[in-house]
Amino acid sequence: MTAPLGMLAELTHRCPLHCPYCSNPLELVHRDRELTTDQWRSILTQARALGVLQVHMSGGEPLARRDLPELVSHASGLGCYVNLVTSGLGLTEARMADLAVRGIEHVQLSIQAADPERADIIAGTRAAKHKRAAAAAVRSAGLPLTVNAVLHRRNHDQVAAIIDLAEELGADRLELANTQFYGWALRNRAALMPTRAQLDAAEPVVRAARQRLAGRMEVIYVLADYQDRLPKPCMHGWGARQLTVAPDGTVLPCPSAHVITTLTFDNACERPLAEIWYDSPSFNAYRGEDWMRDPCRSCSRRGIDFGGCRCQAFLLTGAAENTDPVCALSPNHDVVLRAVAPTEDLPFVMRR
Ligand code: SF4
Ligand code: FES
């Protein structure tokens, strides 16, 4: 087992947005259970000693933590590459300049749609104008900017306009990510599920944009995995490259692992991070191939996709050891076929 490359530091679950596609858990960690500044400093120090090079400061909205500047300085002082994953609300020019001096090296900014009206409806608050200001602040701090847009049935028709907006915001990279159905998003699955026609229409648009923007803006397209016949190699394998620390210190092999209720996860305040990474039952549960069941156990792709996503297997079949039902070879594939069957447009349940 090699050391982790990255750590997702979920500093808080507090967030000013109410996106219906939120992948955070249904039960959020309340503010009074969040780690203290000293606890985060200790975790960051342990992570660096373990080998972590990239720290993604995320949430919720990491700007909601008053000690964010201190945590950025600490992580950067340890030699980590620090990425800020933000909604942009509260990211003023002065705040961005300070964070840049302290060591933020990259910013990932979310957008919800191409036009402010629709974006604010999806965000559940007036957010779009703040995002423009946040993007400008990132550019004036001289930092690289990734714009992230989660795609679903209510904004898929805007893929071309979202690409134009990302260009206008000065993004170096655009992630067009079809919704992954975990946490709150699973609750809204029927309302969020893109249609086959939307997906078919998006692909040539993305292909053309990639050609047109080559060398200026990288365009990443995360496939809608329910509509694929092969599962994604989720997390590049369980507990293989990255760990997640939740706002209360729970250490997870993937950001959604909390859904697997048959596992018990350690807390970084109770056990050293290195021990959790190398020795804990939760991190070792699905490493290697011994845990696999058929058809994965005898499939030639098992070293390529690792049997897909363990969280999805658990959520859709009740056992994380099962083949991800997105795979057409899974005996449970009908669950996915039913989920993608055409439906009328349905209302969202906004994140509370
Ligand atoms: Fe991947 Fe398992 Fe499907 Fe083979 S059977 S393609 S290993 S998920
Ligand atoms: Fe957890 Fe795929 S989201 S393993």
CSV table of C-alpha atoms and ligand atoms in Angstrom, one decimal:
chain,number,residue,atom,x,y,z
A,1,MET,CA,0.0,0.0,0.0
A,2,THR,CA,1.4,3.4,-1.0
A,3,ALA,CA,0.9,6.7,0.7
A,4,PRO,CA,-2.0,8.9,-0.2
A,5,LEU,CA,-1.4,11.7,-2.6
A,6,GLY,CA,-4.3,14.0,-1.6
A,7,MET,CA,-6.6,14.9,1.3
A,8,LEU,CA,-10.0,16.4,1.0
A,9,ALA,CA,-10.4,18.5,4.1
A,10,GLU,CA,-14.1,19.1,4.6
A,11,LEU,CA,-13.7,22.0,7.0
A,12,THR,CA,-17.4,22.5,7.6
A,13,HIS,CA,-20.8,21.4,6.3
A,14,ARG,CA,-22.2,25.0,6.6
A,15,CYS,CA,-23.0,26.4,3.2
A,16,PRO,CA,-24.9,29.4,2.0
A,17,LEU,CA,-26.3,27.4,-1.0
A,18,HIS,CA,-29.1,24.9,-1.2
A,19,CYS,CA,-28.2,22.9,-4.3
A,20,PRO,CA,-30.5,19.9,-4.9
A,21,TYR,CA,-27.6,17.9,-6.3
A,22,CYS,CA,-25.5,18.2,-3.1
A,23,SER,CA,-23.5,15.0,-2.4
A,24,ASN,CA,-23.0,15.8,1.2
A,25,PRO,CA,-24.7,13.4,3.7
A,26,LEU,CA,-28.4,13.8,4.6
A,27,GLU,CA,-27.3,14.4,8.2
A,28,LEU,CA,-24.8,17.2,8.2
A,29,VAL,CA,-22.2,17.8,11.0
A,30,HIS,CA,-23.5,20.6,13.1
A,31,ARG,CA,-21.2,23.6,13.8
A,32,ASP,CA,-20.7,22.6,17.5
A,33,ARG,CA,-19.2,19.3,16.4
A,34,GLU,CA,-16.7,20.8,14.0
A,35,LEU,CA,-13.0,20.3,14.7
A,36,THR,CA,-11.1,23.1,16.3
A,37,THR,CA,-8.2,25.0,14.6
A,38,ASP,CA,-5.6,23.0,16.6
A,39,GLN,CA,-7.2,19.7,15.7
A,40,TRP,CA,-7.1,20.6,12.0
A,41,ARG,CA,-3.5,21.8,12.3
A,42,SER,CA,-2.6,18.4,13.8
A,43,ILE,CA,-4.4,16.5,11.0
A,44,LEU,CA,-2.7,18.6,8.3
A,45,THR,CA,0.7,18.0,10.0
A,46,GLN,CA,0.0,14.2,10.2
A,47,ALA,CA,-1.3,14.2,6.6
A,48,ARG,CA,2.0,15.8,5.3
A,49,ALA,CA,4.1,13.3,7.3
A,50,LEU,CA,2.0,10.5,5.8
A,51,GLY,CA,2.9,11.8,2.3
A,52,VAL,CA,0.0,13.9,1.3
A,53,LEU,CA,1.0,16.6,-1.2
A,54,GLN,CA,-2.4,18.1,-2.2
A,55,VAL,CA,-4.9,19.5,0.2
A,56,HIS,CA,-8.3,20.4,-1.1
A,57,MET,CA,-10.0,22.7,1.4
A,58,SER,CA,-13.7,22.1,0.9
A,59,GLY,CA,-17.0,21.8,2.6
A,60,GLY,CA,-19.8,23.0,2.7
A,61,GLU,CA,-18.3,26.4,2.2
A,62,PRO,CA,-14.7,26.5,3.6
A,63,LEU,CA,-14.9,30.4,3.7
A,64,ALA,CA,-17.4,29.9,6.5
A,65,ARG,CA,-14.5,28.9,8.8
A,66,ARG,CA,-13.0,32.0,10.3
A,67,ASP,CA,-9.7,30.2,10.7
A,68,LEU,CA,-9.4,29.4,7.0
A,69,PRO,CA,-6.4,31.8,6.5
A,70,GLU,CA,-4.5,30.1,9.4
A,71,LEU,CA,-5.2,26.6,8.1
A,72,VAL,CA,-4.1,27.6,4.6
A,73,SER,CA,-0.8,29.1,6.0
A,74,HIS,CA,-0.3,25.9,8.0
A,75,ALA,CA,-0.8,23.5,5.1
A,76,SER,CA,1.2,25.6,2.7
A,77,GLY,CA,4.0,25.9,5.3
A,78,LEU,CA,4.2,22.2,5.4
A,79,GLY,CA,4.8,22.1,1.7
A,80,CYS,CA,1.4,21.1,0.5
A,81,TYR,CA,-0.3,22.3,-2.7
A,82,VAL,CA,-3.5,23.9,-1.4
A,83,ASN,CA,-6.6,24.1,-3.4
A,84,LEU,CA,-9.7,26.0,-2.4
A,85,VAL,CA,-13.1,24.5,-3.4
A,86,THR,CA,-15.7,27.2,-3.0
A,87,SER,CA,-19.1,28.5,-4.0
A,88,GLY,CA,-17.4,32.0,-4.2
A,89,LEU,CA,-19.9,33.6,-1.7
A,90,GLY,CA,-17.8,35.7,0.6
A,91,LEU,CA,-14.7,35.6,-1.6
A,92,THR,CA,-13.9,39.3,-1.8
A,93,GLU,CA,-10.8,40.6,-3.6
A,94,ALA,CA,-9.1,41.4,-0.2
A,95,ARG,CA,-9.9,38.0,1.1
A,96,MET,CA,-8.6,36.2,-2.0
A,97,ALA,CA,-5.4,38.3,-2.0
A,98,ASP,CA,-4.8,37.4,1.6
A,99,LEU,CA,-5.4,33.7,1.0
A,100,ALA,CA,-3.1,33.8,-2.1
A,101,VAL,CA,-0.3,35.3,0.0
A,102,ARG,CA,-0.8,32.6,2.6
A,103,GLY,CA,-0.5,29.8,0.0
A,104,ILE,CA,-3.6,29.0,-1.9
A,105,GLU,CA,-2.4,27.9,-5.3
A,106,HIS,CA,-5.6,27.1,-7.1
A,107,VAL,CA,-9.3,27.8,-6.8
A,108,GLN,CA,-12.2,25.7,-7.9
A,109,LEU,CA,-15.4,27.8,-8.2
A,110,SER,CA,-18.9,26.2,-8.6
A,111,ILE,CA,-21.5,27.6,-11.0
A,112,GLN,CA,-25.1,26.4,-11.3
A,113,ALA,CA,-26.2,27.5,-14.8
A,114,ALA,CA,-25.3,29.9,-17.6
A,115,ASP,CA,-27.7,32.7,-16.7
A,116,PRO,CA,-28.2,34.3,-13.3
A,117,GLU,CA,-31.9,33.6,-13.1
A,118,ARG,CA,-31.7,29.9,-13.5
A,119,ALA,CA,-28.4,29.7,-11.5
A,120,ASP,CA,-30.1,31.4,-8.5
A,121,ILE,CA,-33.1,29.1,-8.7
A,122,ILE,CA,-30.8,26.0,-8.6
A,123,ALA,CA,-28.6,27.5,-5.9
A,124,GLY,CA,-31.7,28.4,-3.9
A,125,THR,CA,-30.3,31.8,-3.2
A,126,ARG,CA,-28.9,34.9,-5.1
A,127,ALA,CA,-25.5,33.6,-5.8
A,128,ALA,CA,-24.7,34.2,-9.5
A,129,LYS,CA,-23.5,37.8,-9.2
A,130,HIS,CA,-21.1,36.9,-6.3
A,131,LYS,CA,-19.6,34.2,-8.4
A,132,ARG,CA,-18.7,36.6,-11.1
A,133,ALA,CA,-17.0,38.8,-8.5
A,134,ALA,CA,-15.2,35.8,-7.0
A,135,ALA,CA,-13.9,34.7,-10.4
A,136,ALA,CA,-12.6,38.2,-10.9
A,137,ALA,CA,-10.9,38.1,-7.5
A,138,VAL,CA,-9.2,34.9,-8.3
A,139,ARG,CA,-7.9,36.3,-11.6
A,140,SER,CA,-6.7,39.5,-10.0
A,141,ALA,CA,-4.8,37.4,-7.5
A,142,GLY,CA,-3.1,35.7,-10.4
A,143,LEU,CA,-4.3,32.2,-9.5
A,144,PRO,CA,-5.4,29.4,-11.8
A,145,LEU,CA,-9.1,29.0,-11.8
A,146,THR,CA,-11.2,25.9,-12.4
A,147,VAL,CA,-15.0,26.4,-12.9
A,148,ASN,CA,-17.1,23.4,-11.9
A,149,ALA,CA,-20.7,23.0,-13.2
A,150,VAL,CA,-22.7,20.1,-12.0
A,151,LEU,CA,-25.0,19.0,-14.9
A,152,HIS,CA,-28.5,17.7,-14.6
A,153,ARG,CA,-31.9,17.8,-16.3
A,154,ARG,CA,-32.5,21.5,-15.5
A,155,ASN,CA,-29.2,22.9,-17.0
A,156,HIS,CA,-28.1,20.3,-19.5
A,157,ASP,CA,-29.5,22.3,-22.4
A,158,GLN,CA,-27.0,25.1,-21.4
A,159,VAL,CA,-23.8,23.2,-21.9
A,160,ALA,CA,-22.7,25.5,-24.7
A,161,ALA,CA,-23.6,28.6,-22.8
A,162,ILE,CA,-21.9,27.3,-19.6
A,163,ILE,CA,-18.7,26.8,-21.7
A,164,ASP,CA,-19.0,30.4,-22.9
A,165,LEU,CA,-19.5,31.6,-19.4
A,166,ALA,CA,-16.4,29.8,-18.1
A,167,GLU,CA,-14.4,31.4,-20.9
A,168,GLU,CA,-15.8,34.8,-19.9
A,169,LEU,CA,-14.9,34.2,-16.3
A,170,GLY,CA,-11.3,33.5,-17.3
A,171,ALA,CA,-11.2,29.8,-16.3
A,172,ASP,CA,-8.2,27.8,-17.1
A,173,ARG,CA,-10.2,24.6,-16.7
A,174,LEU,CA,-13.9,23.8,-16.8
A,175,GLU,CA,-15.3,20.7,-15.2
A,176,LEU,CA,-18.7,19.7,-16.7
A,177,ALA,CA,-19.7,17.0,-14.2
A,178,ASN,CA,-22.9,15.1,-14.6
A,179,THR,CA,-24.5,14.6,-11.2
A,180,GLN,CA,-23.3,11.7,-9.1
A,181,PHE,CA,-26.2,10.3,-7.0
A,182,TYR,CA,-25.0,10.3,-3.4
A,183,GLY,CA,-26.2,12.1,-0.3
A,184,TRP,CA,-28.9,14.7,-1.0
A,185,ALA,CA,-28.6,14.2,-4.7
A,186,LEU,CA,-29.9,10.6,-4.5
A,187,ARG,CA,-33.1,12.0,-3.0
A,188,ASN,CA,-33.5,14.1,-6.1
A,189,ARG,CA,-32.4,11.5,-8.5
A,190,ALA,CA,-35.6,11.4,-10.6
A,191,ALA,CA,-35.7,15.2,-10.9
A,192,LEU,CA,-32.0,15.5,-11.7
A,193,MET,CA,-31.6,12.6,-14.1
A,194,PRO,CA,-30.7,13.9,-17.6
A,195,THR,CA,-32.5,12.5,-20.6
A,196,ARG,CA,-30.8,10.4,-23.2
A,197,ALA,CA,-31.5,13.2,-25.7
A,198,GLN,CA,-29.8,15.8,-23.5
A,199,LEU,CA,-26.7,13.6,-23.1
A,200,ASP,CA,-26.5,12.9,-26.9
A,201,ALA,CA,-26.8,16.6,-27.6
A,202,ALA,CA,-24.0,17.6,-25.1
A,203,GLU,CA,-21.3,15.3,-26.4
A,204,PRO,CA,-20.6,17.0,-29.8
A,205,VAL,CA,-20.8,20.4,-28.1
A,206,VAL,CA,-18.1,19.3,-25.6
A,207,ARG,CA,-16.0,17.8,-28.4
A,208,ALA,CA,-16.1,21.0,-30.5
A,209,ALA,CA,-15.3,23.1,-27.4
A,210,ARG,CA,-12.3,21.0,-26.6
A,211,GLN,CA,-10.9,21.5,-30.1
A,212,ARG,CA,-11.7,25.2,-30.2
A,213,LEU,CA,-10.2,25.9,-26.7
A,214,ALA,CA,-7.2,23.6,-26.9
A,215,GLY,CA,-4.3,25.3,-25.1
A,216,ARG,CA,-6.5,28.0,-23.6
A,217,MET,CA,-9.1,26.2,-21.4
A,218,GLU,CA,-9.2,22.5,-20.6
A,219,VAL,CA,-12.7,21.1,-20.8
A,220,ILE,CA,-13.3,18.0,-18.6
A,221,TYR,CA,-16.6,16.1,-19.1
A,222,VAL,CA,-17.6,13.7,-16.3
A,223,LEU,CA,-19.9,11.1,-17.8
A,224,ALA,CA,-23.4,10.4,-16.5
A,225,ASP,CA,-22.5,7.0,-15.2
A,226,TYR,CA,-26.0,5.6,-14.8
A,227,GLN,CA,-26.3,5.9,-18.6
A,228,ASP,CA,-23.0,4.1,-19.3
A,229,ARG,CA,-22.6,0.3,-19.6
A,230,LEU,CA,-19.3,0.3,-17.8
A,231,PRO,CA,-18.8,1.7,-14.3
A,232,LYS,CA,-16.3,4.4,-13.4
A,233,PRO,CA,-13.0,3.4,-11.6
A,234,CYS,CA,-14.3,5.2,-8.6
A,235,MET,CA,-11.6,6.9,-6.5
A,236,HIS,CA,-9.0,5.0,-8.6
A,237,GLY,CA,-9.7,2.2,-6.2
A,238,TRP,CA,-10.9,2.2,-2.6
A,239,GLY,CA,-8.4,3.9,-0.2
A,240,ALA,CA,-5.8,4.1,-2.9
A,241,ARG,CA,-4.9,7.7,-3.5
A,242,GLN,CA,-6.8,10.1,-1.4
A,243,LEU,CA,-8.5,10.3,2.0
A,244,THR,CA,-11.3,12.6,3.2
A,245,VAL,CA,-11.6,14.1,6.6
A,246,ALA,CA,-15.2,15.1,7.5
A,247,PRO,CA,-15.9,18.3,9.6
A,248,ASP,CA,-16.0,16.2,12.8
A,249,GLY,CA,-12.7,14.4,12.1
A,250,THR,CA,-14.2,11.2,10.7
A,251,VAL,CA,-11.7,9.8,8.2
A,252,LEU,CA,-13.2,8.3,5.0
A,253,PRO,CA,-11.7,6.4,2.1
A,254,CYS,CA,-14.0,8.4,-0.2
A,255,PRO,CA,-16.2,11.5,0.4
A,256,SER,CA,-19.4,9.5,0.3
A,257,ALA,CA,-18.2,6.4,2.2
A,258,HIS,CA,-20.4,7.4,5.2
A,259,VAL,CA,-23.3,5.8,3.3
A,260,ILE,CA,-21.8,2.3,3.8
A,261,THR,CA,-23.4,1.7,7.2
A,262,THR,CA,-21.8,-1.7,7.5
A,263,LEU,CA,-18.4,-0.1,8.0
A,264,THR,CA,-17.2,1.8,11.1
A,265,PHE,CA,-14.9,4.8,10.4
A,266,ASP,CA,-12.2,6.0,12.7
A,267,ASN,CA,-11.8,9.6,13.9
A,268,ALA,CA,-8.5,11.5,13.4
A,269,CYS,CA,-8.8,12.9,16.9
A,270,GLU,CA,-8.7,9.3,18.3
A,271,ARG,CA,-6.3,7.4,16.2
A,272,PRO,CA,-3.2,8.5,14.2
A,273,LEU,CA,-3.9,9.3,10.6
A,274,ALA,CA,-1.1,6.9,9.3
A,275,GLU,CA,-2.6,4.0,11.3
A,276,ILE,CA,-6.1,4.8,9.9
A,277,TRP,CA,-4.7,4.9,6.3
A,278,TYR,CA,-2.6,1.7,6.6
A,279,ASP,CA,-4.3,-0.5,9.2
A,280,SER,CA,-8.0,0.4,9.7
A,281,PRO,CA,-10.7,-2.1,8.7
A,282,SER,CA,-12.6,0.6,6.8
A,283,PHE,CA,-9.7,1.6,4.6
A,284,ASN,CA,-8.7,-2.1,4.0
A,285,ALA,CA,-12.2,-3.3,3.4
A,286,TYR,CA,-12.1,-3.0,-0.4
A,287,ARG,CA,-8.4,-2.8,-1.2
A,288,GLY,CA,-7.1,-5.4,-3.6
A,289,GLU,CA,-9.4,-8.0,-5.1
A,290,ASP,CA,-10.1,-10.6,-2.4
A,291,TRP,CA,-13.4,-8.9,-1.4
A,292,MET,CA,-14.8,-9.1,-4.9
A,293,ARG,CA,-17.8,-11.3,-5.8
A,294,ASP,CA,-18.8,-12.5,-9.2
A,295,PRO,CA,-19.0,-11.2,-11.9
A,296,CYS,CA,-16.1,-8.9,-10.9
A,297,ARG,CA,-14.0,-11.7,-9.4
A,298,SER,CA,-13.5,-13.4,-12.8
A,299,CYS,CA,-13.8,-10.3,-15.0
A,300,SER,CA,-10.9,-9.1,-17.1
A,301,ARG,CA,-11.7,-5.4,-16.3
A,302,ARG,CA,-11.4,-5.8,-12.5
A,303,GLY,CA,-7.9,-4.2,-12.5
A,304,ILE,CA,-9.2,-1.3,-14.6
A,305,ASP,CA,-12.4,-0.3,-12.9
A,306,PHE,CA,-12.1,-2.1,-9.5
A,307,GLY,CA,-15.7,-3.2,-9.8
A,308,GLY,CA,-16.9,0.4,-10.0
A,309,CYS,CA,-18.1,2.4,-7.0
A,310,ARG,CA,-18.5,0.8,-3.6
A,311,CYS,CA,-20.8,3.5,-2.3
A,312,GLN,CA,-23.1,3.1,-5.3
A,313,ALA,CA,-23.1,-0.7,-4.9
A,314,PHE,CA,-24.2,-0.3,-1.3
A,315,LEU,CA,-26.8,2.3,-2.0
A,316,LEU,CA,-28.4,0.4,-4.9
A,317,THR,CA,-28.0,-3.2,-3.8
A,318,GLY,CA,-27.4,-3.1,0.0
A,319,ALA,CA,-23.9,-4.6,-0.2
A,320,ALA,CA,-20.8,-2.7,-1.1
A,321,GLU,CA,-19.1,-6.0,-2.2
A,322,ASN,CA,-21.5,-6.3,-5.0
A,323,THR,CA,-20.6,-5.3,-8.5
A,324,ASP,CA,-21.6,-1.6,-9.1
A,325,PRO,CA,-25.0,-2.0,-10.7
A,326,VAL,CA,-24.1,0.5,-13.4
A,327,CYS,CA,-22.1,-2.4,-15.0
A,328,ALA,CA,-24.3,-4.2,-17.6
A,329,LEU,CA,-22.9,-7.5,-16.2
A,330,SER,CA,-24.2,-6.9,-12.7
A,331,PRO,CA,-27.2,-9.1,-11.8
A,332,ASN,CA,-28.7,-5.9,-10.3
A,333,HIS,CA,-28.3,-3.7,-13.4
A,334,ASP,CA,-32.1,-3.5,-13.7
A,335,VAL,CA,-32.1,-1.0,-10.8
A,336,VAL,CA,-30.1,1.4,-12.9
A,337,LEU,CA,-32.2,0.8,-16.0
A,338,ARG,CA,-35.3,1.6,-14.0
A,339,ALA,CA,-33.7,4.8,-12.7
A,340,VAL,CA,-32.9,6.1,-16.2
A,341,ALA,CA,-36.3,5.3,-17.6
A,342,PRO,CA,-37.9,8.4,-19.0
A,343,THR,CA,-40.1,10.4,-16.6
A,344,GLU,CA,-41.8,13.8,-16.7
A,345,ASP,CA,-40.0,16.8,-15.2
A,346,LEU,CA,-40.3,16.7,-11.4
A,347,PRO,CA,-39.6,19.4,-8.7
A,348,PHE,CA,-36.4,19.4,-6.7
A,349,VAL,CA,-36.2,19.1,-3.0
A,350,MET,CA,-33.8,21.9,-2.1
A,351,ARG,CA,-30.9,21.1,0.2
A,352,ARG,CA,-31.7,22.2,3.7
B,1,SF4,FE1,-16.0,-3.9,-13.9
B,1,SF4,FE2,-17.0,-5.9,-12.4
B,1,SF4,FE3,-18.4,-5.0,-14.4
B,1,SF4,FE4,-16.1,-6.4,-14.8
B,1,SF4,S1,-18.0,-7.1,-13.9
B,1,SF4,S2,-16.7,-4.5,-15.9
B,1,SF4,S3,-14.9,-5.7,-13.1
B,1,SF4,S4,-17.8,-3.8,-12.6
B,2,FES,FE1,-17.5,6.1,-2.6
B,2,FES,FE2,-17.4,5.6,-5.3
B,2,FES,S1,-18.3,7.3,-4.1
B,2,FES,S2,-16.4,4.5,-3.7
